[in-house]
């Protein structure tokens, strides 16, 4: 328990009144000091008798970097309180402060900034008396977590993946099975547009089911090295999530192995969400060699960049080749560093060649054998 600024002023007036009263008489002491002390005593008693506020927090749904969410906090108290809520580094803002009077629900907006599992809390509540002279702090150390999925990029140049997708998409589409209503997770390629157009409501879609030839699905193994800012694992998660989304949208079953665990093959929306959750939680590390060797697609995050190997001993490409975009955040610094090193090496070669030519010319003029300078 401590005094607020207002309470400090009242306490200062009481002390000053006591000093003046000692010099001017007891009547002056009664007129200033006694009311101030009585007011402080009432404030202390009021805060002391106030029960610890009860809180009920509502955590929003997971989202992607750049999404906005609303945090809600149900507060049960009969006093004026100030709330200070601490949020994780991947959430903006990192601290929320609000003043609340009595029972009510507090709501504040936050922005999801970075992939990962971010803490909501701990939280502290400062209870004040009705005059705002004294405050008492209650700490709530329990914290919740908010999941932020990795970012998903559109694959504008997915041709390198065709080596594995075409092999899995060999489905006997000549044999019609049945028509049924569209459910989330169905591929839009299977929508029967003529039948859907005849429906009364535009949102009523029907899909065609064919006799499948037994596609085995595509397995992905993804891992990354560790760095100081987690750039490599974030880049790996973004690349893997983008490939997973691309494959599931095509109706291909996907299995995934990352350092934190693995998921067996599936292709519906629930499976997509589970994969995003796994990628949101994954840390830097390695996958077992057995899973890497058996994977159809191997993703590696290293030094802020991502490379992808498609097929058994197939071609290795950069993730940026699939998206036709700038390098993933953090990779630009490494790219600039490589360009700078290349420029230095080129300058050294030119300087070496110039020295060699000068020495050869000097040697020929003097009739001596020219000295060779390695490039």
XYZ file of C-alpha atoms in Angstrom:
375
model
C 0.000 0.000 0.000
C 1.298 3.472 -0.861
C 0.205 7.067 -1.207
C -0.796 8.534 -4.533
C 0.353 11.995 -5.579
C -2.818 13.427 -4.084
C -2.285 11.460 -0.891
C 1.306 12.717 -0.702
C 0.028 16.301 -0.884
C -2.464 15.667 1.918
C 0.247 14.059 4.048
C 2.537 17.039 3.359
C -0.197 19.456 4.437
C -0.641 17.478 7.662
C 3.081 17.636 8.424
C 3.217 21.333 7.615
C 0.169 21.955 9.802
C 1.763 20.057 12.638
C 4.909 22.223 12.421
C 2.889 25.439 12.274
C 0.615 24.244 15.060
C 3.578 23.588 17.300
C 4.538 27.241 16.970
C 1.038 28.789 16.899
C -0.893 26.697 19.384
C -3.130 23.648 19.598
C -6.076 25.400 17.909
C -4.092 25.702 14.650
C -3.071 22.052 15.058
C -6.714 20.956 15.326
C -7.776 23.022 12.292
C -5.270 21.522 9.829
C -3.635 18.367 11.064
C -6.605 16.472 12.486
C -8.766 16.613 9.276
C -5.800 15.605 7.109
C -4.908 12.666 9.334
C -8.548 11.602 9.564
C -8.904 11.715 5.777
C -5.813 9.560 5.292
C -7.003 7.119 7.937
C -10.354 6.727 6.203
C -8.601 6.192 2.845
C -6.304 3.520 4.284
C -9.225 1.742 5.957
C -11.280 1.870 2.772
C -8.540 0.272 0.683
C -7.669 -2.284 3.359
C -11.246 -3.523 3.588
C -11.608 -3.816 -0.196
C -11.571 -7.398 -1.401
C -9.076 -8.537 -3.981
C -10.637 -7.891 -7.429
C -11.547 -10.966 -9.448
C -10.615 -11.150 -13.110
C -11.795 -13.214 -16.044
C -9.832 -12.894 -19.256
C -11.050 -13.744 -22.750
C -8.326 -14.762 -25.229
C -9.066 -14.146 -28.943
C -8.585 -16.630 -31.749
C -5.092 -17.164 -33.224
C -4.188 -15.110 -36.263
C -1.482 -14.122 -38.703
C 1.102 -11.324 -38.469
C -0.622 -8.018 -39.204
C -4.025 -9.140 -37.890
C -5.837 -7.124 -35.224
C -7.429 -8.739 -32.199
C -9.456 -7.544 -29.197
C -8.573 -8.611 -25.658
C -11.405 -8.540 -23.104
C -11.074 -8.518 -19.344
C -14.034 -8.928 -17.017
C -13.370 -7.108 -13.717
C -15.339 -7.607 -10.502
C -14.718 -4.822 -7.955
C -16.511 -1.911 -6.304
C -13.588 0.529 -6.413
C -11.695 2.656 -8.862
C -8.807 0.560 -10.178
C -5.929 0.948 -12.646
C -4.985 -2.044 -14.790
C -1.509 -2.721 -16.205
C -1.345 -5.667 -18.596
C 1.981 -7.004 -19.909
C 1.941 -8.560 -23.388
C 4.504 -10.637 -25.292
C 7.156 -9.293 -27.651
C 5.276 -10.522 -30.705
C 2.272 -8.335 -29.841
C 1.877 -4.588 -30.116
C 1.613 -2.726 -27.751
C 3.715 -4.514 -25.150
C 1.951 -2.809 -22.225
C -1.663 -1.730 -21.800
C -2.774 0.634 -19.019
C -6.404 1.530 -18.291
C -8.431 2.981 -15.424
C -11.729 1.311 -14.591
C -14.522 2.307 -12.212
C -16.385 -0.625 -10.698
C -17.615 -3.823 -12.348
C -17.241 -3.758 -16.115
C -15.596 -5.439 -19.094
C -12.427 -3.818 -20.369
C -11.621 -4.224 -24.082
C -8.493 -3.118 -25.883
C -7.133 -3.735 -29.375
C -3.793 -5.355 -30.107
C -1.836 -6.120 -33.282
C -0.205 -9.468 -33.973
C 3.368 -8.795 -35.088
C 5.389 -12.008 -35.147
C 4.919 -15.764 -35.413
C 5.054 -17.713 -32.190
C 3.390 -18.402 -28.851
C 3.124 -15.081 -27.020
C 2.167 -14.476 -23.407
C -0.833 -12.424 -22.290
C 0.017 -11.294 -18.782
C 1.082 -11.066 -16.018
C -1.304 -8.342 -14.921
C -1.469 -5.947 -11.975
C -4.437 -4.045 -10.539
C -4.055 -0.929 -8.368
C -7.071 -0.354 -6.079
C -7.732 3.239 -4.924
C -9.939 4.751 -2.285
C -12.838 7.005 -3.289
C -10.711 10.161 -2.865
C -7.675 8.754 -4.667
C -5.268 9.159 -1.760
C -4.080 5.594 -1.213
C -3.500 2.714 -3.588
C -2.857 -0.989 -3.089
C -1.430 -3.224 -5.827
C -2.602 -6.769 -6.520
C -0.515 -8.923 -8.834
C -1.915 -11.703 -11.021
C 1.004 -13.856 -12.115
C -1.032 -16.295 -14.188
C -0.697 -15.667 -17.909
C -2.455 -16.959 -21.002
C -0.960 -17.547 -24.439
C -1.942 -16.250 -27.857
C -0.888 -18.144 -30.953
C 0.335 -16.275 -34.034
C 0.576 -18.376 -37.195
C 3.435 -17.940 -39.654
C 2.768 -15.650 -42.572
C 1.541 -17.325 -45.775
C 2.810 -16.131 -49.151
C 1.193 -16.815 -52.479
C 3.281 -19.107 -54.681
C 3.297 -17.216 -57.972
C 5.879 -19.551 -59.566
C 5.173 -23.046 -58.193
C 6.584 -24.877 -61.229
C 9.515 -26.410 -59.263
C 6.959 -28.268 -57.126
C 5.360 -29.953 -60.119
C 7.774 -32.855 -59.891
C 5.987 -34.065 -56.758
C 2.493 -32.624 -57.244
C 1.916 -34.117 -60.688
C 2.922 -37.556 -59.473
C 0.370 -37.363 -56.668
C -2.439 -35.858 -58.744
C -2.819 -38.895 -61.025
C -6.442 -39.494 -60.119
C -8.924 -41.383 -62.278
C -11.281 -38.491 -62.950
C -13.054 -40.303 -65.780
C -15.063 -42.414 -63.330
C -17.826 -40.338 -61.743
C -18.814 -41.329 -58.226
C -21.400 -38.840 -56.894
C -22.467 -35.208 -56.424
C -22.606 -33.762 -52.936
C -22.745 -30.386 -51.189
C -19.535 -28.429 -50.790
C -17.888 -28.536 -47.356
C -14.927 -26.443 -46.160
C -11.690 -28.049 -47.286
C -12.980 -29.283 -50.648
C -10.907 -28.302 -53.657
C -12.513 -25.650 -55.870
C -11.349 -27.686 -58.864
C -14.022 -30.254 -57.987
C -16.940 -27.783 -57.915
C -19.623 -28.695 -60.465
C -20.459 -25.197 -61.632
C -23.452 -26.121 -63.843
C -25.236 -27.790 -60.960
C -24.237 -25.044 -58.517
C -25.549 -22.325 -60.855
C -29.017 -23.897 -60.835
C -29.347 -23.621 -57.065
C -31.676 -21.092 -55.463
C -28.952 -19.557 -53.321
C -25.662 -18.453 -54.810
C -23.735 -19.847 -51.857
C -24.994 -23.386 -52.529
C -22.142 -25.238 -54.200
C -21.900 -28.865 -55.265
C -18.732 -30.841 -55.844
C -18.060 -33.955 -57.859
C -16.536 -36.996 -56.248
C -14.466 -39.222 -58.512
C -12.960 -42.648 -58.125
C -9.490 -41.968 -56.773
C -6.397 -43.730 -57.955
C -4.877 -43.710 -54.480
C -2.570 -40.691 -54.243
C -0.068 -41.231 -51.462
C 0.204 -37.564 -50.516
C 3.314 -35.403 -50.123
C 5.596 -35.451 -47.106
C 7.443 -32.327 -45.957
C 10.409 -32.153 -43.577
C 11.362 -28.678 -42.346
C 14.171 -27.605 -40.030
C 16.308 -24.563 -39.282
C 19.452 -23.378 -37.585
C 19.402 -21.091 -34.562
C 20.316 -17.405 -34.674
C 20.081 -14.455 -32.310
C 16.761 -13.068 -33.582
C 15.028 -16.262 -34.714
C 15.058 -15.118 -38.340
C 15.886 -18.526 -39.762
C 13.113 -20.433 -37.992
C 10.568 -17.706 -38.825
C 11.610 -17.786 -42.472
C 11.404 -21.580 -42.512
C 7.930 -21.521 -40.950
C 6.699 -18.975 -43.506
C 8.029 -20.993 -46.433
C 6.627 -24.273 -45.096
C 3.210 -22.777 -44.324
C 3.036 -21.321 -47.836
C 3.844 -24.689 -49.437
C 1.367 -26.509 -47.164
C -1.402 -24.047 -48.072
C -0.640 -24.419 -51.782
C -0.783 -28.209 -51.646
C -3.931 -28.431 -49.516
C -5.694 -25.951 -51.805
C -5.008 -28.416 -54.626
C -6.606 -31.220 -52.622
C -3.288 -32.986 -51.970
C -2.753 -34.776 -48.686
C 0.241 -33.433 -46.774
C 2.294 -34.753 -43.870
C 4.718 -32.534 -41.971
C 7.745 -33.090 -39.750
C 9.445 -30.227 -37.864
C 11.814 -30.165 -34.852
C 8.864 -29.907 -32.420
C 6.891 -32.852 -33.785
C 5.109 -34.232 -36.817
C 1.627 -34.667 -38.298
C 0.421 -37.502 -40.471
C -1.112 -36.786 -43.869
C -4.418 -34.980 -44.317
C -5.933 -32.293 -46.539
C -8.994 -30.771 -44.868
C -9.263 -27.388 -43.130
C -8.768 -28.894 -39.690
C -5.529 -30.463 -40.875
C -4.396 -27.138 -42.308
C -5.051 -25.452 -38.949
C -3.156 -28.141 -37.039
C -0.171 -27.685 -39.332
C -0.252 -23.926 -38.850
C -0.376 -24.434 -35.089
C 2.617 -26.771 -35.250
C 4.569 -24.274 -37.358
C 3.644 -21.460 -34.969
C 5.134 -23.392 -32.064
C 8.217 -24.849 -33.742
C 11.703 -23.870 -32.585
C 15.078 -24.056 -34.305
C 16.426 -27.567 -34.530
C 16.813 -30.671 -36.641
C 14.464 -33.380 -37.856
C 15.474 -37.038 -37.764
C 17.540 -38.152 -40.748
C 14.976 -40.842 -41.517
C 12.214 -38.274 -42.031
C 14.480 -35.986 -44.040
C 15.528 -38.765 -46.416
C 11.935 -39.956 -46.953
C 10.484 -36.448 -47.472
C 9.225 -35.337 -50.872
C 9.965 -31.709 -49.987
C 12.800 -30.646 -47.681
C 12.823 -27.078 -46.279
C 15.879 -25.590 -44.575
C 16.069 -22.186 -42.876
C 19.611 -20.935 -42.475
C 21.061 -17.432 -41.963
C 17.651 -15.870 -42.522
C 17.180 -17.575 -45.907
C 15.234 -20.630 -46.988
C 16.234 -23.322 -49.474
C 13.914 -26.049 -50.709
C 14.847 -29.448 -52.130
C 12.116 -31.082 -54.202
C 12.045 -34.818 -54.824
C 14.619 -37.478 -54.040
C 17.895 -35.772 -54.829
C 16.039 -33.241 -56.951
C 16.747 -29.611 -57.582
C 17.434 -27.192 -54.745
C 15.853 -23.763 -55.043
C 15.337 -20.645 -52.970
C 11.889 -20.029 -51.535
C 11.953 -16.594 -53.180
C 11.921 -18.343 -56.561
C 8.457 -19.701 -55.733
C 7.064 -16.298 -54.779
C 8.923 -13.877 -57.046
C 9.258 -11.611 -54.019
C 12.022 -9.929 -52.103
C 14.001 -12.148 -49.704
C 12.317 -12.977 -46.412
C 13.002 -10.439 -43.658
C 16.613 -10.666 -42.565
C 17.854 -12.267 -45.755
C 18.475 -8.891 -47.397
C 21.341 -8.169 -44.975
C 23.017 -11.457 -45.903
C 22.419 -10.781 -49.590
C 24.001 -7.338 -49.327
C 26.934 -8.884 -47.463
C 27.476 -11.432 -50.251
C 27.280 -8.679 -52.893
C 29.821 -6.619 -50.988
C 32.176 -9.599 -50.698
C 31.795 -10.289 -54.421
C 32.664 -6.686 -55.207
C 35.785 -6.891 -53.006
C 36.894 -10.142 -54.639
C 36.362 -8.618 -58.086
C 38.384 -5.548 -57.122
C 41.223 -7.757 -55.874
C 41.269 -9.695 -59.147
C 41.425 -6.494 -61.209
C 44.248 -5.161 -59.035
C 46.169 -8.440 -59.382
C 45.752 -8.466 -63.138
C 46.968 -4.867 -63.361
C 50.103 -5.658 -61.320
C 50.832 -8.683 -63.491
C 50.558 -6.688 -66.712
C 52.842 -3.975 -65.353
C 55.449 -6.551 -64.270
C 55.260 -8.345 -67.629
C 55.758 -5.062 -69.442
C 58.639 -4.124 -67.166
C 60.262 -7.531 -67.659
C 59.994 -7.390 -71.460
C 61.520 -3.915 -71.589
C 64.544 -5.016 -69.508
C 64.929 -8.301 -71.369
C 64.317 -10.266 -68.167
C 61.794 -13.010 -67.595
C 58.574 -11.569 -66.222
C 57.484 -12.571 -62.756
C 54.115 -14.274 -62.533
C 51.614 -12.901 -60.056
C 48.766 -15.272 -59.173
C 45.272 -13.882 -59.686
